[in-house]
Rosetta silent file (secondary structure, phi, psi, omega in degrees, C-alpha in Angstrom):
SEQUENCE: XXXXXXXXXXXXXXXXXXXXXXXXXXXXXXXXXXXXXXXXXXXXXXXXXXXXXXXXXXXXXXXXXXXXXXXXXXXXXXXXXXXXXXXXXXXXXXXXXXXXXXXXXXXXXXXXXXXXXXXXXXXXXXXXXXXXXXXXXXXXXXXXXXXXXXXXXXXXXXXXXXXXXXXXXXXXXXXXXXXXXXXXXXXXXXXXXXXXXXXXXXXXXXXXXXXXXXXXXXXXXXXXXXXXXXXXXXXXXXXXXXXXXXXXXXXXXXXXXXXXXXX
SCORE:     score description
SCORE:     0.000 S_00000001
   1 L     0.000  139.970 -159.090   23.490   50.971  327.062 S_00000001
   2 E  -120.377  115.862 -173.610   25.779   48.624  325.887 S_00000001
   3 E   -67.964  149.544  160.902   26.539   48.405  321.739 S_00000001
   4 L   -77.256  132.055 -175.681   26.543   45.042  320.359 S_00000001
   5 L  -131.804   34.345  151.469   29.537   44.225  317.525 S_00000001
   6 L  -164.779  136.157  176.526   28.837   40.616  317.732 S_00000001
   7 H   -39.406  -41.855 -152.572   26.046   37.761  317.505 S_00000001
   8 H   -80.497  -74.289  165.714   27.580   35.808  319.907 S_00000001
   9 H   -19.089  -51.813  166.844   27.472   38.506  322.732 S_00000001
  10 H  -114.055   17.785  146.758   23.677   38.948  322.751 S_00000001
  11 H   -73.202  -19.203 -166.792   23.024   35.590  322.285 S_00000001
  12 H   -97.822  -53.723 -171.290   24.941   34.885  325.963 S_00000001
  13 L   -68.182   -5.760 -175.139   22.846   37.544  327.476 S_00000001
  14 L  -104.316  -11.584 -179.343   19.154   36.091  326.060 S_00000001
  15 L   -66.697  -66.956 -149.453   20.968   32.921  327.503 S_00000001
  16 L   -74.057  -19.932  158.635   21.240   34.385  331.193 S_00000001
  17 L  -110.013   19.303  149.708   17.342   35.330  331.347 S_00000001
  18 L   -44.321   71.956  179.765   16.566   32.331  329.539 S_00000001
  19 L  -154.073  176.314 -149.394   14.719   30.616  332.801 S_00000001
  20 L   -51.723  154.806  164.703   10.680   29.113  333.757 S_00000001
  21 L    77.138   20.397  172.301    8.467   32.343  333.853 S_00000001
  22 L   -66.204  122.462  173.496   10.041   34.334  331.329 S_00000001
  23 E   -94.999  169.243 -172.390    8.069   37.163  329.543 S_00000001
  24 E  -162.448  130.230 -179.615    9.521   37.790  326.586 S_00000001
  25 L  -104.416   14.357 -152.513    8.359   40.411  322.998 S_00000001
  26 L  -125.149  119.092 -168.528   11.498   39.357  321.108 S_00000001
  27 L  -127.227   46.224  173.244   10.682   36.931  318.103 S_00000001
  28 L   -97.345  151.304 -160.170   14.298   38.182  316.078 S_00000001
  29 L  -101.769 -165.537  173.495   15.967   35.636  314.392 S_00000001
  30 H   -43.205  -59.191 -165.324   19.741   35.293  313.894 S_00000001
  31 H   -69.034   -2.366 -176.721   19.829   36.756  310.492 S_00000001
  32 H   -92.794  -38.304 -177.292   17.943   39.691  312.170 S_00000001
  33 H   -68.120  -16.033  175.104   20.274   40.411  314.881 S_00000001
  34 H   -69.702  -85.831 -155.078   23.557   40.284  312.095 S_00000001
  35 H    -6.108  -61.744 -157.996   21.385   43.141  310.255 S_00000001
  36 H   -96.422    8.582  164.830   21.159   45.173  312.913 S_00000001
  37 L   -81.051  -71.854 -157.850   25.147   44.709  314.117 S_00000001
  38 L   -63.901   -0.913  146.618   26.187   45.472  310.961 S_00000001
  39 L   -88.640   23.757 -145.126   24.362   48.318  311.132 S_00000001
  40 L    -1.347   61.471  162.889   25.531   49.455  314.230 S_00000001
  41 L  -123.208   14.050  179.975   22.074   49.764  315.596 S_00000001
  42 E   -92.048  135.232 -152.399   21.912   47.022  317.869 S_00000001
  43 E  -162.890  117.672  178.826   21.981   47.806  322.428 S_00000001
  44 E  -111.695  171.116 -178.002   21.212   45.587  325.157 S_00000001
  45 E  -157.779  131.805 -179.493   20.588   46.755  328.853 S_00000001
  46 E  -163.428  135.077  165.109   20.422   44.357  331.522 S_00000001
  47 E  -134.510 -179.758 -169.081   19.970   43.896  335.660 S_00000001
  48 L   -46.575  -46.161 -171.891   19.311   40.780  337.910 S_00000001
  49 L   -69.551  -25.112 -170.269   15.518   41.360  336.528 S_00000001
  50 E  -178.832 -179.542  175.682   15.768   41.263  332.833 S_00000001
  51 E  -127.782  161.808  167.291   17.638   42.111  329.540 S_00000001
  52 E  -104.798  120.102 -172.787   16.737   44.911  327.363 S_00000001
  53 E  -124.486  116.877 -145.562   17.243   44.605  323.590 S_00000001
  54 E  -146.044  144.596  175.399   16.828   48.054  322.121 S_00000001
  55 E  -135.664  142.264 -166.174   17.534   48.951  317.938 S_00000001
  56 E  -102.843  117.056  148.750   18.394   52.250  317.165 S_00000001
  57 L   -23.011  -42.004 -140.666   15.554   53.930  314.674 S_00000001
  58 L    62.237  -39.684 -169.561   18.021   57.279  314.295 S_00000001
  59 L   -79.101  -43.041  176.708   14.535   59.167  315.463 S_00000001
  60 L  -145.785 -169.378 -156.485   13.735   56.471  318.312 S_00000001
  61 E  -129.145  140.918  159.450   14.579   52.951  319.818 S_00000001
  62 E  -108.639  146.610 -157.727   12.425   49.714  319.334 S_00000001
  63 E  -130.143  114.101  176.460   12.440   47.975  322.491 S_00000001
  64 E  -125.096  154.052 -172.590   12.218   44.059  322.771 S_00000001
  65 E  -137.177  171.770  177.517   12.979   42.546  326.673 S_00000001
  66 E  -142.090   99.435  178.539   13.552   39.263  328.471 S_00000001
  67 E  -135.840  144.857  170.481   12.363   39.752  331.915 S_00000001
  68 L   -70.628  -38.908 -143.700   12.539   37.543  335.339 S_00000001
  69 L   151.404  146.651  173.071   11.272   39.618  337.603 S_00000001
  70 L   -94.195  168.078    1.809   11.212   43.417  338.524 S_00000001
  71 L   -78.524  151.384  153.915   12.250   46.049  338.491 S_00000001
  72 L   -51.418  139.280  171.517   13.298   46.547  335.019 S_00000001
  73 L   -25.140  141.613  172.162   16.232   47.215  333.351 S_00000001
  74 L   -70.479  157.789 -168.410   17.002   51.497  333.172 S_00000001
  75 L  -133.857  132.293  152.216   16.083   52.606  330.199 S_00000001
  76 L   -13.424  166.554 -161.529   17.724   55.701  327.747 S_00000001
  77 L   -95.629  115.573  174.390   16.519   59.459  327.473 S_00000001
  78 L   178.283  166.095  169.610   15.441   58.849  324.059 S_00000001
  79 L   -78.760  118.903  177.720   11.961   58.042  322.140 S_00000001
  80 E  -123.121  160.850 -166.702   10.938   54.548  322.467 S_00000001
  81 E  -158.411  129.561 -131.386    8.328   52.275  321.234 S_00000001
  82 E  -171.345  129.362 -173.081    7.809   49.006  322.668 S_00000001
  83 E  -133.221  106.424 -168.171    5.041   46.335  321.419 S_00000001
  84 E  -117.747  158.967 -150.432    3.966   43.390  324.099 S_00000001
  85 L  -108.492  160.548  152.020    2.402   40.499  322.947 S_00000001
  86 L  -143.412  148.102 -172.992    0.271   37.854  323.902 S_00000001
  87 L  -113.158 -127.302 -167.605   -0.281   34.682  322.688 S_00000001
  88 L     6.615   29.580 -173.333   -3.503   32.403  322.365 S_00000001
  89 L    83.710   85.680   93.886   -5.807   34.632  323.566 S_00000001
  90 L   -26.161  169.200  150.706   -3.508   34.797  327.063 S_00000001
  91 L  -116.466  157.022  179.976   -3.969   38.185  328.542 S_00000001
  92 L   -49.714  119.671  179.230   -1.757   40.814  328.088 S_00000001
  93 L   -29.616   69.152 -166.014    1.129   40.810  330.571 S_00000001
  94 H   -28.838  -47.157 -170.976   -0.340   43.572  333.269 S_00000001
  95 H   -49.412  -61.274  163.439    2.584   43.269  334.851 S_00000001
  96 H   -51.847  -50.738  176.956    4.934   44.697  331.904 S_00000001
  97 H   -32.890  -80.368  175.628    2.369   47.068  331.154 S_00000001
  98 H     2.015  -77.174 -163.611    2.481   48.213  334.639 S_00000001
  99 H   -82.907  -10.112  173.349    5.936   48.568  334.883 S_00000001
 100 H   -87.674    9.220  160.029    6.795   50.106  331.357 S_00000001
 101 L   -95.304  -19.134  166.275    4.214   52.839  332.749 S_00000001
 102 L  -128.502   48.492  158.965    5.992   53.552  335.088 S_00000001
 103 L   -87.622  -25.190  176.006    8.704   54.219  333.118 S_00000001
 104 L   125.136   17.803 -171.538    7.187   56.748  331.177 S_00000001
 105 E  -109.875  159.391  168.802    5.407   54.662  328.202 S_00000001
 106 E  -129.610  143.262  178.533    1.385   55.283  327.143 S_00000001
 107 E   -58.606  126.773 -158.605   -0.336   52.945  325.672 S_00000001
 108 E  -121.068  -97.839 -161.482   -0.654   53.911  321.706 S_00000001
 109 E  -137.689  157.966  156.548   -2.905   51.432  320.019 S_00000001
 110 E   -88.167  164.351  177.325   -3.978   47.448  319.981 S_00000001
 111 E  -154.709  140.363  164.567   -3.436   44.972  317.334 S_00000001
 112 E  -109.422  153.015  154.468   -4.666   41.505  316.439 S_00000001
 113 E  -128.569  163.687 -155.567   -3.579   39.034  314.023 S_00000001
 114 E   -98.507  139.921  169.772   -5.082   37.402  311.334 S_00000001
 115 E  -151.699  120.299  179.429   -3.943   34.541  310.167 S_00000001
 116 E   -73.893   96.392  174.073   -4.915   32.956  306.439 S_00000001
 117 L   -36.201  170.537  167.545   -4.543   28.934  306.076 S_00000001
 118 L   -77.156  156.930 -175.427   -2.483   27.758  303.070 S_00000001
 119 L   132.799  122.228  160.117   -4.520   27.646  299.885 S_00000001
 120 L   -16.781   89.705  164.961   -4.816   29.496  296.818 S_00000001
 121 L   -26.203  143.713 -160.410   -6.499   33.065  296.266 S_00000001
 122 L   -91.205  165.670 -178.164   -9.294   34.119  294.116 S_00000001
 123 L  -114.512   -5.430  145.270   -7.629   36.299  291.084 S_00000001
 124 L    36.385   26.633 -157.138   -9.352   38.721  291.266 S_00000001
 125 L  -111.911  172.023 -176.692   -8.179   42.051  290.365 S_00000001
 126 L   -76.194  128.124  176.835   -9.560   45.466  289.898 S_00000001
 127 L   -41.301  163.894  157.518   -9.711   46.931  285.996 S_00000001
 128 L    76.238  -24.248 -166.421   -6.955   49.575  285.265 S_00000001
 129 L  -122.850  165.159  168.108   -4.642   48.554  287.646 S_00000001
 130 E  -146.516  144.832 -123.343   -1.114   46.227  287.663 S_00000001
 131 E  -134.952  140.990  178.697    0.415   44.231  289.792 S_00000001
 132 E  -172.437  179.702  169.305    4.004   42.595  290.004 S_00000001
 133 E   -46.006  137.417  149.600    7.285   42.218  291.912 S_00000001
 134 L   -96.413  166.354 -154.688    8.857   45.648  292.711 S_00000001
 135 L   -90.473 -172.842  179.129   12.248   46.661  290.932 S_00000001
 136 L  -109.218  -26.409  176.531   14.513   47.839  292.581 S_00000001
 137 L   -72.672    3.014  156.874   14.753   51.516  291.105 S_00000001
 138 L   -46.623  -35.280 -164.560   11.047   51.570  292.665 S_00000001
 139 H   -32.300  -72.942 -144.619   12.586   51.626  296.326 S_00000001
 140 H   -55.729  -71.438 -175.268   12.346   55.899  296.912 S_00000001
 141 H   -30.025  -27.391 -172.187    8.344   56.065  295.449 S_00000001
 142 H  -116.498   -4.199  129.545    7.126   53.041  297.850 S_00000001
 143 L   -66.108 -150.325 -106.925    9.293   54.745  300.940 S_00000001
 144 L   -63.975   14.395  153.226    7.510   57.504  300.562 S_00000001
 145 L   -76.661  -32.618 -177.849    4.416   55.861  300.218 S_00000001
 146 H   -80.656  -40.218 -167.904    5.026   54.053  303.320 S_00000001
 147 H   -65.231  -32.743  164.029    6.270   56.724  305.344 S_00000001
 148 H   -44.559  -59.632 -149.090    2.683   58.813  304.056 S_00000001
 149 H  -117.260   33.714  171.048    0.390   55.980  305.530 S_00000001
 150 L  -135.565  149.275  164.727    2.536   54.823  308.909 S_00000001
 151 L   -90.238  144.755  165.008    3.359   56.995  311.952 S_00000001
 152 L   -30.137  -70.910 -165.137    6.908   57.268  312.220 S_00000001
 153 L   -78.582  -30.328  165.731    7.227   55.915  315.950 S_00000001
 154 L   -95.948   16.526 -160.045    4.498   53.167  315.869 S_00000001
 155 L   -81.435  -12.956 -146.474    4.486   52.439  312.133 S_00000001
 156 L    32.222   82.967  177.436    7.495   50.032  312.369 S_00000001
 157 L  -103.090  151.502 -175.335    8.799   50.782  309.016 S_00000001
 158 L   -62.569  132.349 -169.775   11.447   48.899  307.819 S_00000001
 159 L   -62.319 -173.161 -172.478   15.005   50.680  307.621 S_00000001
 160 H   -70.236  -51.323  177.339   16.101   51.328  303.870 S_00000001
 161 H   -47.939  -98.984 -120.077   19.196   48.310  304.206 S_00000001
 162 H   -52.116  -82.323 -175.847   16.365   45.762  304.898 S_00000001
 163 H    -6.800  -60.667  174.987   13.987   47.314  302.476 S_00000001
 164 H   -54.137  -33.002  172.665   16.156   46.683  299.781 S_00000001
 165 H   -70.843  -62.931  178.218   17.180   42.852  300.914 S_00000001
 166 H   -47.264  -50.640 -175.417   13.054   42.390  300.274 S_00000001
 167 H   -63.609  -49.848 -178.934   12.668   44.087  297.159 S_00000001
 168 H   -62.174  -57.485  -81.374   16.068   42.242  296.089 S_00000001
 169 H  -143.471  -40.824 -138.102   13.986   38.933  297.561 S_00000001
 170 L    45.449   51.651  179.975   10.810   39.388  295.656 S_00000001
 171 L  -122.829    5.653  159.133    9.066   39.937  298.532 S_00000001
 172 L  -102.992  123.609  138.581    7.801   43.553  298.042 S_00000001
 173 E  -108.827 -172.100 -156.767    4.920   43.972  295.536 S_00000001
 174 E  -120.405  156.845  164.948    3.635   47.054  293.672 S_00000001
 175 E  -122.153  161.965  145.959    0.343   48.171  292.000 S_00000001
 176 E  -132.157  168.292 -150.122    0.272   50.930  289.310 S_00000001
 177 L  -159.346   77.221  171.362   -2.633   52.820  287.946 S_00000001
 178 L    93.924    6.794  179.705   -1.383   54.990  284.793 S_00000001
 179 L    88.137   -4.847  178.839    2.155   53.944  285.154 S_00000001
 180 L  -116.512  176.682 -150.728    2.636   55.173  288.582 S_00000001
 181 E   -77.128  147.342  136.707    2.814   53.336  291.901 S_00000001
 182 E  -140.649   35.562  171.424   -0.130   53.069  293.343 S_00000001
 183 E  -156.340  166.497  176.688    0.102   50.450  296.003 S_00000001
 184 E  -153.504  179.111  172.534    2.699   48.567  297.783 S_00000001
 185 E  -160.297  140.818 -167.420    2.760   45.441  300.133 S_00000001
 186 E  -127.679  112.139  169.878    6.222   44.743  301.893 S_00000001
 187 E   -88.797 -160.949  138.899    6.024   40.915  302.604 S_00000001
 188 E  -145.717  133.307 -159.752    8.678   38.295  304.507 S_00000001
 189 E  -118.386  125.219  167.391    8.854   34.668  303.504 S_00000001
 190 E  -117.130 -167.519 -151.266   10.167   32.219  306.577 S_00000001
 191 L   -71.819  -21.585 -179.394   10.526   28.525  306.350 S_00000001
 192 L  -146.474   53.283  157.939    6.716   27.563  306.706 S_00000001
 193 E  -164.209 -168.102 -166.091    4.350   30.766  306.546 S_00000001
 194 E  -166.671  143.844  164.690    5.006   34.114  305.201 S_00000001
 195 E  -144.123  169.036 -162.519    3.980   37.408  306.533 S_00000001
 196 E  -109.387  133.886  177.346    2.749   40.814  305.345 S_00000001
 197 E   -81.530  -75.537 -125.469    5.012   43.861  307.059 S_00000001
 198 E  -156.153  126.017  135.276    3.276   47.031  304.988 S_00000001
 199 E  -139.511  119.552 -148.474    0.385   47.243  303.360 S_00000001
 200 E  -129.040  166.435  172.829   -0.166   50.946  301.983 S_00000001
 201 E  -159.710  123.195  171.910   -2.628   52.210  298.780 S_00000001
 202 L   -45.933  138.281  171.351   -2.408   56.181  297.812 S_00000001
 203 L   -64.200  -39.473  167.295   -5.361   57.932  299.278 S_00000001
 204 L   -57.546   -6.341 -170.348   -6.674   59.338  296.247 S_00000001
 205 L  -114.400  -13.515 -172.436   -6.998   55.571  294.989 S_00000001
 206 L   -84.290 -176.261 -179.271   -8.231   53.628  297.537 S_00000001
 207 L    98.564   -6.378  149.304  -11.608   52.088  297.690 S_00000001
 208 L  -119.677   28.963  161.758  -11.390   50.547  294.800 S_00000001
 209 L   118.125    2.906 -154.523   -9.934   46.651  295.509 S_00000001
 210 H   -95.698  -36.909  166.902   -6.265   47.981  294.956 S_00000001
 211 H   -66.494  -69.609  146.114   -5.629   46.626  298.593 S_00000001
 212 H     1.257  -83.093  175.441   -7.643   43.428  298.096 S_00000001
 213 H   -36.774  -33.423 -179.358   -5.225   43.089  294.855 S_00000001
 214 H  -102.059  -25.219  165.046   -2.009   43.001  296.178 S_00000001
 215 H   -64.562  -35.444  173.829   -2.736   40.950  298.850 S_00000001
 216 H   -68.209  -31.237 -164.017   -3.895   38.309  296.004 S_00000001
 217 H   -79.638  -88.675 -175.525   -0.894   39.212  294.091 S_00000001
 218 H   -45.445  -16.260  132.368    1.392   38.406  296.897 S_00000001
 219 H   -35.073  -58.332  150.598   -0.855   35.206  298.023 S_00000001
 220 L   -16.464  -95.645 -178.633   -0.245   34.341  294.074 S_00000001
 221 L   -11.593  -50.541 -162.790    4.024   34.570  294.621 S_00000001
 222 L  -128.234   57.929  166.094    4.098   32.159  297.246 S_00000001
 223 L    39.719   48.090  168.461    1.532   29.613  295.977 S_00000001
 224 L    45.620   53.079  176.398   -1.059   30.847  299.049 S_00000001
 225 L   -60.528 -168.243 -174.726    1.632   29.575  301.535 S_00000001
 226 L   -85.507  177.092  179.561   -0.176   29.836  305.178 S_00000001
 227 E   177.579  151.682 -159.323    0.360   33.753  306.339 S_00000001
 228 E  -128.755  161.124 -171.752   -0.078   36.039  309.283 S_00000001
 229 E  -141.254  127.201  153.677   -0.631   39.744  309.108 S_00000001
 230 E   -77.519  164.718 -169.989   -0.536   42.028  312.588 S_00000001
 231 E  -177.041  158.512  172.117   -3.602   44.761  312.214 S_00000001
 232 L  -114.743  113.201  167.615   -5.418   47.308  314.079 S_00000001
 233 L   -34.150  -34.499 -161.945   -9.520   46.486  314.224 S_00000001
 234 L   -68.911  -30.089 -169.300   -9.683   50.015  314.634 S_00000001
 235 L  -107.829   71.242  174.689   -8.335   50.655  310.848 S_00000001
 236 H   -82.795    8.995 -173.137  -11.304   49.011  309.278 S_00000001
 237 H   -78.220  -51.550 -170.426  -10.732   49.334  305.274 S_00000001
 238 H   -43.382  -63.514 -178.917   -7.143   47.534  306.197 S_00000001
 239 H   -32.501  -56.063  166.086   -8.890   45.085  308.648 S_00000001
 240 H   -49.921  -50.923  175.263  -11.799   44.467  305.945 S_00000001
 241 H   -91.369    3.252  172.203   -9.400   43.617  303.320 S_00000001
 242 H   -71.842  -49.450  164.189   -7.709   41.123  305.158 S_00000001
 243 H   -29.608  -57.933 -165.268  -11.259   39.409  305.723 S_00000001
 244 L   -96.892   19.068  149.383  -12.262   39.332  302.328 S_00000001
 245 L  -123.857   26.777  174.837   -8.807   37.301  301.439 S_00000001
 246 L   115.155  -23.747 -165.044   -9.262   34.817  303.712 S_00000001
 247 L   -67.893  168.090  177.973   -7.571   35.713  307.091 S_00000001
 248 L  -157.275  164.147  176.613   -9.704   35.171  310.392 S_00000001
 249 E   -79.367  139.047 -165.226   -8.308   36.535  314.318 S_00000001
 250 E  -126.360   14.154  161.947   -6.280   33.241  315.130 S_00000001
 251 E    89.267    3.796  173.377   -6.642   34.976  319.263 S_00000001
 252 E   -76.399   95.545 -173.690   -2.864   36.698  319.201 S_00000001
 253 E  -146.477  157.160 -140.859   -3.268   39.982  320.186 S_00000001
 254 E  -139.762  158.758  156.993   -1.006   42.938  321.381 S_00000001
 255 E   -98.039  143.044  174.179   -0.535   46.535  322.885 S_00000001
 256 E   -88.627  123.143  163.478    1.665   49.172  321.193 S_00000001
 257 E  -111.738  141.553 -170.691    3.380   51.194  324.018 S_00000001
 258 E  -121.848  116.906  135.779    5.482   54.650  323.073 S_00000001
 259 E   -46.839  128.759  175.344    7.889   56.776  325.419 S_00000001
 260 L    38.896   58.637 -175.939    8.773   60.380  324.626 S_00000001
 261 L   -62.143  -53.345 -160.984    6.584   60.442  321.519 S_00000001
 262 L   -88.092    5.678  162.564    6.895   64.553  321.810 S_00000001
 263 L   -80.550    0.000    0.000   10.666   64.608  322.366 S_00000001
């Protein structure tokens, strides 16, 4: 595995398996790949077949590829988690699947995504509770909220640096109930949609609209810009509250795969 210390460097290498018939999971932008240099978490891997793009977790590796053609790149002793996509209703690449099986990944979970036209939100909110930007001395109380309602290896949660750039951003908001947190939503605003990262509500609280709410709240912030959400059907109160704020399955939908979950 090779570290990255510069932009330029694994931009040349998404260059060289830039060609017709590429699959490809990796939708990071510039500003994502500085993040993760300057965090020194950033790793490429690469043969004749493909590149490997791999960000180090401390606990595991997130795994995004560029591939040509098999076999695949070798891959670290390490816990990995790997999510491939497809889009317009396509079907999922068999082929990666395949061969990241027989690498050592199992199949984890599915996901679809939803995706809500632009337009304004109903306003909705539940009595008792209230909703705004979060501060920034919020940060520890909504990490451990998130870390409570995501698994570790497939939850993707956002490292702390980033966390903080959002929050900083106005792009996380909060609910409370009684002065204490009792919701969160971790959004990201690009140039012509916005999407929701985290959406979490304390278990003693949900079930009453406190999900619902924050999705409106954040729909509110950015004047109901258009916005996509990943989800699992399988998790229907999440699924359910996407529905009733507008979202619909726009056919984009993906497998989670994990390596050395128990190592």
């Amino acid at each position: 595995m090779e570290k990255i210390s510069e932009l330029q460097s694994v931009k040349a290498a998404i260059r060289r398996h830039f060609k017709a018939g590429l699959a490809t999971n990796c939708v990071l932008t510039d500003a994502d790949f500085l993040r993760e240099i300057e965090a020194g978490a950033l790793y490429t891997e690469e043969n004749e077949g493909g590149l490997f793009i791999l960000r180090d977790r401390g606990s595991h590796l997130i795994l995004n590829y560029y591939v040509n053609s098999l076999p695949l790149p070798p891959l670290p002793e390490m816990r990995l988690v790997c999510e491939i996509t497809a889009r317009g209703g396509e079907n999922i690449r068999r082929d990666i699947v395949s061969a990241l099986s027989e690498l050592g990944f199992a199949e984890e979970k599915r996901r679809e995504r939803l995706c809500r036209e632009t337009g304004k939100p109903e306003e909705a909110a539940p009595d008792g509770i209230e909703f705004s930007a979060a501060a920034a001395d919020e940060l520890p109380a909504i990490e451990e909220l998130f870390s409570a309602s995501f698994d570790e290896l497939t939850g993707c949660l956002t490292p702390e640096r980033e966390l903080i750039e959002r929050i900083s951003a106005g792009e996380v908001f909060i609910a409370r109930s009684g002065g204490k947190l009792a919701g969160a939503i971790e959004t990201r605003s690009d140039k012509n949609f916005t999407s929701v990262r985290h959406l979490a509500v304390r278990e003693a609280l949900r079930g009453r609209g406190i999900g619902v709410g924050l999705v409106r709240a954040y729909l509110a912030a950015t004047d109901g810009k258009k916005s996509f959400v990943w989800t699992e059907p399988a998790k229907a109160a999440a699924y359910k509250t996407y529905l009733r704020c507008g979202y619909a399955e726009d056919g984009n939908v993906s497998v989670v795969m994990t390596k050395g979950r128990n190592q």
